Amino acid sequence: MTDKTQNSQEVLDGSITQAQLNQWKYKHGKVIKLSIQDDDGTMLYAYFCKPTIATRAAVLQASEMDSFKALQVLFKNCYLGGDATIEQDDDLRLNITTSFSDHIKPKPVQVTVL
């Protein structure tokens, strides 16, 4: 879903501009878009970058003490932008960050000893 503003800048899901998305892609490589419905049925969008090794280390360290703290660290370090409601609503932020966390889990690796 896209709209045009008065200055012809394309606005995308989550009220971000195409220019902003392009900047994120340039800086982070891949951008991950997640969507979630709020209690009113409105679809909300959030954009994340893949975590760096330093972020993964911080998340792992935080998870040893508190899994909710680990999700906060992940959100703080990887959230790029999107609908402001997600940042303000604890339930939405928790749900979308949990889904993001599930998405970035390590992929299975096949090991063969030769």
CSV table of N, CA and C in Angstrom, one decimal:
chain,number,residue,atom,x,y,z
A,1,MET,N,0.8,-1.2,0.0
A,1,MET,CA,0.0,0.0,0.0
A,1,MET,C,0.9,1.2,0.0
A,2,THR,N,0.7,2.1,-1.0
A,2,THR,CA,1.5,3.3,-1.1
A,2,THR,C,0.6,4.5,-1.4
A,3,ASP,N,1.0,5.7,-0.9
A,3,ASP,CA,0.3,6.9,-1.2
A,3,ASP,C,1.3,7.9,-1.7
A,4,LYS,N,0.8,9.0,-2.2
A,4,LYS,CA,1.7,10.1,-2.6
A,4,LYS,C,1.3,11.3,-1.7
A,5,THR,N,2.3,12.0,-1.2
A,5,THR,CA,2.1,13.2,-0.4
A,5,THR,C,2.1,14.4,-1.4
A,6,GLN,N,1.9,15.6,-0.9
A,6,GLN,CA,1.8,16.8,-1.7
A,6,GLN,C,3.1,17.0,-2.4
A,7,ASN,N,4.2,16.7,-1.8
A,7,ASN,CA,5.5,16.9,-2.4
A,7,ASN,C,6.0,15.7,-3.3
A,8,SER,N,5.1,14.8,-3.6
A,8,SER,CA,5.3,13.7,-4.4
A,8,SER,C,6.3,12.7,-3.9
A,9,GLN,N,6.5,12.7,-2.6
A,9,GLN,CA,7.4,11.7,-1.9
A,9,GLN,C,6.6,10.5,-1.6
A,10,GLU,N,6.9,9.4,-2.1
A,10,GLU,CA,6.1,8.1,-1.9
A,10,GLU,C,6.2,7.7,-0.4
A,11,VAL,N,5.0,7.5,0.2
A,11,VAL,CA,4.8,7.1,1.6
A,11,VAL,C,4.4,5.6,1.6
A,12,LEU,N,5.2,4.8,2.3
A,12,LEU,CA,4.9,3.4,2.4
A,12,LEU,C,4.3,2.9,3.6
A,13,ASP,N,4.0,1.6,3.8
A,13,ASP,CA,3.4,1.1,5.0
A,13,ASP,C,4.3,1.5,6.2
A,14,GLY,N,3.6,1.9,7.3
A,14,GLY,CA,4.3,2.3,8.5
A,14,GLY,C,4.7,3.8,8.4
A,15,SER,N,4.1,4.5,7.5
A,15,SER,CA,4.4,6.0,7.3
A,15,SER,C,5.8,6.3,7.1
A,16,ILE,N,6.6,5.5,6.5
A,16,ILE,CA,7.9,5.8,6.1
A,16,ILE,C,8.0,6.2,4.6
A,17,THR,N,9.0,6.9,4.2
A,17,THR,CA,9.1,7.2,2.8
A,17,THR,C,10.0,6.2,2.1
A,18,GLN,N,9.8,6.2,0.8
A,18,GLN,CA,10.7,5.3,-0.1
A,18,GLN,C,12.1,5.8,0.1
A,19,ALA,N,12.4,7.1,0.2
A,19,ALA,CA,13.7,7.5,0.4
A,19,ALA,C,14.3,7.0,1.7
A,20,GLN,N,13.5,7.0,2.8
A,20,GLN,CA,14.0,6.4,4.1
A,20,GLN,C,14.3,4.9,4.0
A,21,LEU,N,13.4,4.2,3.3
A,21,LEU,CA,13.7,2.8,3.1
A,21,LEU,C,15.0,2.6,2.3
A,22,ASN,N,15.2,3.4,1.3
A,22,ASN,CA,16.4,3.3,0.5
A,22,ASN,C,17.6,3.5,1.3
A,23,GLN,N,17.6,4.5,2.2
A,23,GLN,CA,18.7,4.8,3.1
A,23,GLN,C,19.0,3.6,4.0
A,24,TRP,N,17.9,3.1,4.6
A,24,TRP,CA,18.1,1.9,5.5
A,24,TRP,C,18.8,0.8,4.7
A,25,LYS,N,18.3,0.5,3.5
A,25,LYS,CA,18.9,-0.6,2.7
A,25,LYS,C,20.3,-0.3,2.4
A,26,TYR,N,20.6,0.9,2.1
A,26,TYR,CA,22.0,1.3,1.8
A,26,TYR,C,22.9,1.1,3.0
A,27,LYS,N,22.4,1.5,4.2
A,27,LYS,CA,23.2,1.4,5.4
A,27,LYS,C,23.3,0.0,6.0
A,28,HIS,N,22.2,-0.8,5.9
A,28,HIS,CA,22.1,-2.1,6.6
A,28,HIS,C,22.1,-3.3,5.7
A,29,GLY,N,22.0,-3.0,4.4
A,29,GLY,CA,21.9,-4.2,3.5
A,29,GLY,C,20.4,-4.6,3.3
A,30,LYS,N,20.0,-5.5,4.2
A,30,LYS,CA,18.6,-6.0,4.1
A,30,LYS,C,17.8,-5.3,5.2
A,31,VAL,N,16.5,-5.0,4.9
A,31,VAL,CA,15.6,-4.5,5.8
A,31,VAL,C,14.4,-5.5,5.9
A,32,ILE,N,14.0,-5.8,7.2
A,32,ILE,CA,13.0,-6.8,7.4
A,32,ILE,C,11.7,-6.0,7.8
A,33,LYS,N,10.7,-6.2,7.1
A,33,LYS,CA,9.4,-5.6,7.4
A,33,LYS,C,8.4,-6.6,8.1
A,34,LEU,N,7.9,-6.2,9.2
A,34,LEU,CA,6.9,-7.0,9.9
A,34,LEU,C,5.6,-6.2,10.1
A,35,SER,N,4.5,-7.0,10.1
A,35,SER,CA,3.2,-6.4,10.3
A,35,SER,C,2.5,-7.0,11.4
A,36,ILE,N,1.6,-6.3,12.1
A,36,ILE,CA,0.8,-6.7,13.2
A,36,ILE,C,-0.5,-6.0,13.2
A,37,GLN,N,-1.5,-6.6,13.6
A,37,GLN,CA,-2.8,-5.9,13.8
A,37,GLN,C,-3.0,-5.5,15.2
A,38,ASP,N,-3.5,-4.2,15.4
A,38,ASP,CA,-3.7,-3.8,16.8
A,38,ASP,C,-5.1,-4.2,17.2
A,39,ASP,N,-5.6,-3.9,18.4
A,39,ASP,CA,-6.9,-4.3,18.9
A,39,ASP,C,-8.1,-3.9,18.0
A,40,ASP,N,-7.9,-2.8,17.3
A,40,ASP,CA,-8.9,-2.2,16.4
A,40,ASP,C,-8.9,-2.9,15.0
A,41,GLY,N,-8.0,-3.7,14.8
A,41,GLY,CA,-7.9,-4.4,13.5
A,41,GLY,C,-7.0,-3.6,12.5
A,42,THR,N,-6.4,-2.5,12.9
A,42,THR,CA,-5.6,-1.7,12.0
A,42,THR,C,-4.2,-2.4,11.9
A,43,MET,N,-3.8,-2.5,10.6
A,43,MET,CA,-2.5,-3.1,10.3
A,43,MET,C,-1.4,-2.1,10.6
A,44,LEU,N,-0.4,-2.5,11.4
A,44,LEU,CA,0.7,-1.7,11.7
A,44,LEU,C,2.0,-2.3,11.2
A,45,TYR,N,3.0,-1.5,10.9
A,45,TYR,CA,4.2,-2.0,10.3
A,45,TYR,C,5.5,-1.5,11.1
A,46,ALA,N,6.5,-2.4,11.1
A,46,ALA,CA,7.7,-2.1,11.7
A,46,ALA,C,8.9,-2.6,10.8
A,47,TYR,N,9.9,-1.8,10.8
A,47,TYR,CA,11.1,-2.2,10.0
A,47,TYR,C,12.3,-2.4,10.9
A,48,PHE,N,13.0,-3.5,10.6
A,48,PHE,CA,14.2,-3.9,11.4
A,48,PHE,C,15.4,-4.2,10.5
A,49,CYS,N,16.6,-4.0,11.1
A,49,CYS,CA,17.8,-4.4,10.4
A,49,CYS,C,18.3,-5.7,11.1
A,50,LYS,N,19.0,-6.5,10.3
A,50,LYS,CA,19.6,-7.7,11.0
A,50,LYS,C,20.6,-7.2,12.1
A,51,PRO,N,20.6,-8.0,13.2
A,51,PRO,CA,21.5,-7.6,14.3
A,51,PRO,C,22.9,-7.9,13.9
A,52,THR,N,23.8,-7.0,14.4
A,52,THR,CA,25.2,-7.2,14.3
A,52,THR,C,25.7,-8.2,15.3
A,53,ILE,N,26.9,-8.7,15.2
A,53,ILE,CA,27.5,-9.6,16.2
A,53,ILE,C,27.5,-8.9,17.6
A,54,ALA,N,27.8,-7.7,17.7
A,54,ALA,CA,27.7,-7.0,19.0
A,54,ALA,C,26.3,-7.0,19.5
A,55,THR,N,25.3,-6.7,18.7
A,55,THR,CA,23.9,-6.8,19.2
A,55,THR,C,23.6,-8.2,19.6
A,56,ARG,N,23.9,-9.2,18.9
A,56,ARG,CA,23.6,-10.5,19.2
A,56,ARG,C,24.3,-10.9,20.6
A,57,ALA,N,25.5,-10.4,20.8
A,57,ALA,CA,26.2,-10.7,22.1
A,57,ALA,C,25.5,-10.0,23.2
A,58,ALA,N,25.0,-8.8,23.0
A,58,ALA,CA,24.3,-8.1,24.1
A,58,ALA,C,23.0,-8.7,24.4
A,59,VAL,N,22.3,-9.2,23.3
A,59,VAL,CA,21.0,-9.9,23.5
A,59,VAL,C,21.3,-11.2,24.3
A,60,LEU,N,22.3,-12.0,23.9
A,60,LEU,CA,22.6,-13.2,24.6
A,60,LEU,C,22.9,-12.9,26.1
A,61,GLN,N,23.7,-11.9,26.3
A,61,GLN,CA,24.1,-11.6,27.7
A,61,GLN,C,22.8,-11.2,28.5
A,62,ALA,N,22.0,-10.4,27.9
A,62,ALA,CA,20.7,-10.0,28.6
A,62,ALA,C,19.8,-11.1,28.8
A,63,SER,N,19.8,-12.1,27.9
A,63,SER,CA,18.9,-13.2,28.0
A,63,SER,C,19.2,-14.2,29.2
A,64,GLU,N,20.5,-14.1,29.6
A,64,GLU,CA,20.9,-15.0,30.7
A,64,GLU,C,20.3,-14.5,32.0
A,65,MET,N,19.9,-13.2,32.0
A,65,MET,CA,19.3,-12.7,33.3
A,65,MET,C,17.8,-12.5,33.1
A,66,ASP,N,17.3,-12.1,31.9
A,66,ASP,CA,15.9,-11.7,31.8
A,66,ASP,C,15.6,-11.7,30.3
A,67,SER,N,14.7,-12.6,29.9
A,67,SER,CA,14.3,-12.7,28.5
A,67,SER,C,13.6,-11.5,27.9
A,68,PHE,N,12.9,-10.8,28.8
A,68,PHE,CA,12.2,-9.6,28.4
A,68,PHE,C,13.2,-8.5,28.1
A,69,LYS,N,14.3,-8.4,28.9
A,69,LYS,CA,15.3,-7.4,28.7
A,69,LYS,C,16.1,-7.7,27.4
A,70,ALA,N,16.2,-9.0,27.1
A,70,ALA,CA,16.9,-9.4,25.8
A,70,ALA,C,16.1,-8.8,24.7
A,71,LEU,N,14.7,-9.0,24.7
A,71,LEU,CA,13.9,-8.5,23.6
A,71,LEU,C,14.0,-6.9,23.5
A,72,GLN,N,14.1,-6.3,24.7
A,72,GLN,CA,14.2,-4.8,24.7
A,72,GLN,C,15.6,-4.4,24.0
A,73,VAL,N,16.6,-5.1,24.3
A,73,VAL,CA,17.9,-4.9,23.7
A,73,VAL,C,17.8,-5.1,22.2
A,74,LEU,N,17.2,-6.1,21.8
A,74,LEU,CA,17.0,-6.4,20.3
A,74,LEU,C,16.2,-5.3,19.7
A,75,PHE,N,15.1,-4.9,20.3
A,75,PHE,CA,14.3,-3.9,19.7
A,75,PHE,C,15.1,-2.6,19.6
A,76,LYS,N,15.7,-2.2,20.6
A,76,LYS,CA,16.5,-0.9,20.7
A,76,LYS,C,17.6,-0.9,19.6
A,77,ASN,N,18.2,-2.0,19.4
A,77,ASN,CA,19.3,-2.0,18.4
A,77,ASN,C,19.0,-2.3,17.0
A,78,CYS,N,17.8,-2.9,16.7
A,78,CYS,CA,17.5,-3.3,15.4
A,78,CYS,C,16.3,-2.6,14.8
A,79,TYR,N,15.5,-2.0,15.6
A,79,TYR,CA,14.3,-1.3,15.1
A,79,TYR,C,14.7,0.0,14.3
A,80,LEU,N,14.2,0.1,13.1
A,80,LEU,CA,14.5,1.2,12.3
A,80,LEU,C,13.4,2.3,12.3
A,81,GLY,N,12.2,1.8,12.3
A,81,GLY,CA,11.1,2.8,12.2
A,81,GLY,C,9.8,2.0,11.8
A,82,GLY,N,8.7,2.8,11.7
A,82,GLY,CA,7.4,2.3,11.3
A,82,GLY,C,6.4,3.0,12.0
A,83,ASP,N,5.2,2.4,12.3
A,83,ASP,CA,4.1,3.0,13.0
A,83,ASP,C,4.5,3.3,14.4
A,84,ALA,N,4.3,4.5,14.9
A,84,ALA,CA,4.7,4.9,16.2
A,84,ALA,C,4.0,4.1,17.3
A,85,THR,N,2.8,3.7,17.0
A,85,THR,CA,2.0,2.9,18.0
A,85,THR,C,2.7,1.7,18.5
A,86,ILE,N,3.5,1.1,17.6
A,86,ILE,CA,4.3,-0.1,18.0
A,86,ILE,C,5.3,0.2,19.1
A,87,GLU,N,5.9,1.4,19.0
A,87,GLU,CA,6.9,1.8,20.0
A,87,GLU,C,6.2,2.1,21.3
A,88,GLN,N,5.0,2.6,21.3
A,88,GLN,CA,4.3,3.1,22.5
A,88,GLN,C,3.5,2.0,23.2
A,89,ASP,N,3.1,1.0,22.5
A,89,ASP,CA,2.3,-0.1,23.1
A,89,ASP,C,3.1,-1.3,23.4
A,90,ASP,N,3.2,-1.6,24.7
A,90,ASP,CA,4.1,-2.7,25.2
A,90,ASP,C,3.7,-4.0,24.6
A,91,ASP,N,2.4,-4.3,24.5
A,91,ASP,CA,2.0,-5.6,23.9
A,91,ASP,C,2.4,-5.7,22.4
A,92,LEU,N,2.2,-4.7,21.7
A,92,LEU,CA,2.5,-4.7,20.2
A,92,LEU,C,4.0,-4.8,20.1
A,93,ARG,N,4.8,-4.0,20.8
A,93,ARG,CA,6.2,-4.1,20.7
A,93,ARG,C,6.8,-5.5,21.1
A,94,LEU,N,6.2,-6.0,22.2
A,94,LEU,CA,6.7,-7.4,22.6
A,94,LEU,C,6.4,-8.4,21.5
A,95,ASN,N,5.2,-8.4,21.0
A,95,ASN,CA,4.8,-9.4,20.0
A,95,ASN,C,5.6,-9.3,18.7
A,96,ILE,N,5.8,-8.0,18.2
A,96,ILE,CA,6.5,-7.9,17.0
A,96,ILE,C,8.0,-8.2,17.2
A,97,THR,N,8.6,-7.8,18.3
A,97,THR,CA,10.0,-8.1,18.6
A,97,THR,C,10.2,-9.6,18.8
A,98,THR,N,9.3,-10.3,19.4
A,98,THR,CA,9.3,-11.8,19.5
A,98,THR,C,9.3,-12.4,18.1
A,99,SER,N,8.5,-12.0,17.2
A,99,SER,CA,8.4,-12.5,15.9
A,99,SER,C,9.7,-12.2,15.1
A,100,PHE,N,10.2,-11.0,15.3
A,100,PHE,CA,11.5,-10.7,14.7
A,100,PHE,C,12.6,-11.6,15.2
A,101,SER,N,12.6,-11.8,16.5
A,101,SER,CA,13.6,-12.7,17.1
A,101,SER,C,13.6,-14.1,16.6
A,102,ASP,N,12.3,-14.6,16.4
A,102,ASP,CA,12.2,-15.9,15.8
A,102,ASP,C,12.7,-16.0,14.4
A,103,HIS,N,12.5,-14.9,13.6
A,103,HIS,CA,12.9,-14.8,12.2
A,103,HIS,C,14.5,-14.9,12.1
A,104,ILE,N,15.2,-14.3,13.1
A,104,ILE,CA,16.6,-14.1,12.9
A,104,ILE,C,17.4,-15.2,13.6
A,105,LYS,N,16.7,-16.2,14.1
A,105,LYS,CA,17.4,-17.3,14.8
A,105,LYS,C,18.4,-18.0,13.8
A,106,PRO,N,19.4,-18.6,14.3
A,106,PRO,CA,20.4,-19.3,13.4
A,106,PRO,C,19.7,-20.3,12.6
A,107,LYS,N,20.2,-20.4,11.4
A,107,LYS,CA,19.7,-21.4,10.4
A,107,LYS,C,20.3,-22.7,10.7
A,108,PRO,N,19.7,-23.8,10.4
A,108,PRO,CA,20.3,-25.1,10.6
A,108,PRO,C,21.5,-25.3,9.7
A,109,VAL,N,22.5,-25.9,10.2
A,109,VAL,CA,23.8,-26.1,9.5
A,109,VAL,C,24.0,-27.6,9.4
A,110,GLN,N,24.3,-28.1,8.3
A,110,GLN,CA,24.7,-29.5,8.2
A,110,GLN,C,26.2,-29.7,8.3
A,111,VAL,N,26.6,-30.5,9.2
A,111,VAL,CA,28.0,-30.8,9.5
A,111,VAL,C,28.3,-32.2,9.0
A,112,THR,N,29.4,-32.3,8.3
A,112,THR,CA,29.9,-33.5,7.8
A,112,THR,C,31.4,-33.6,8.2
A,113,VAL,N,31.7,-34.7,8.9
A,113,VAL,CA,33.1,-35.0,9.2
A,113,VAL,C,33.7,-35.8,8.2
A,114,LEU,N,34.8,-35.4,7.6
A,114,LEU,CA,35.4,-36.2,6.5
A,114,LEU,C,36.7,-36.8,7.0
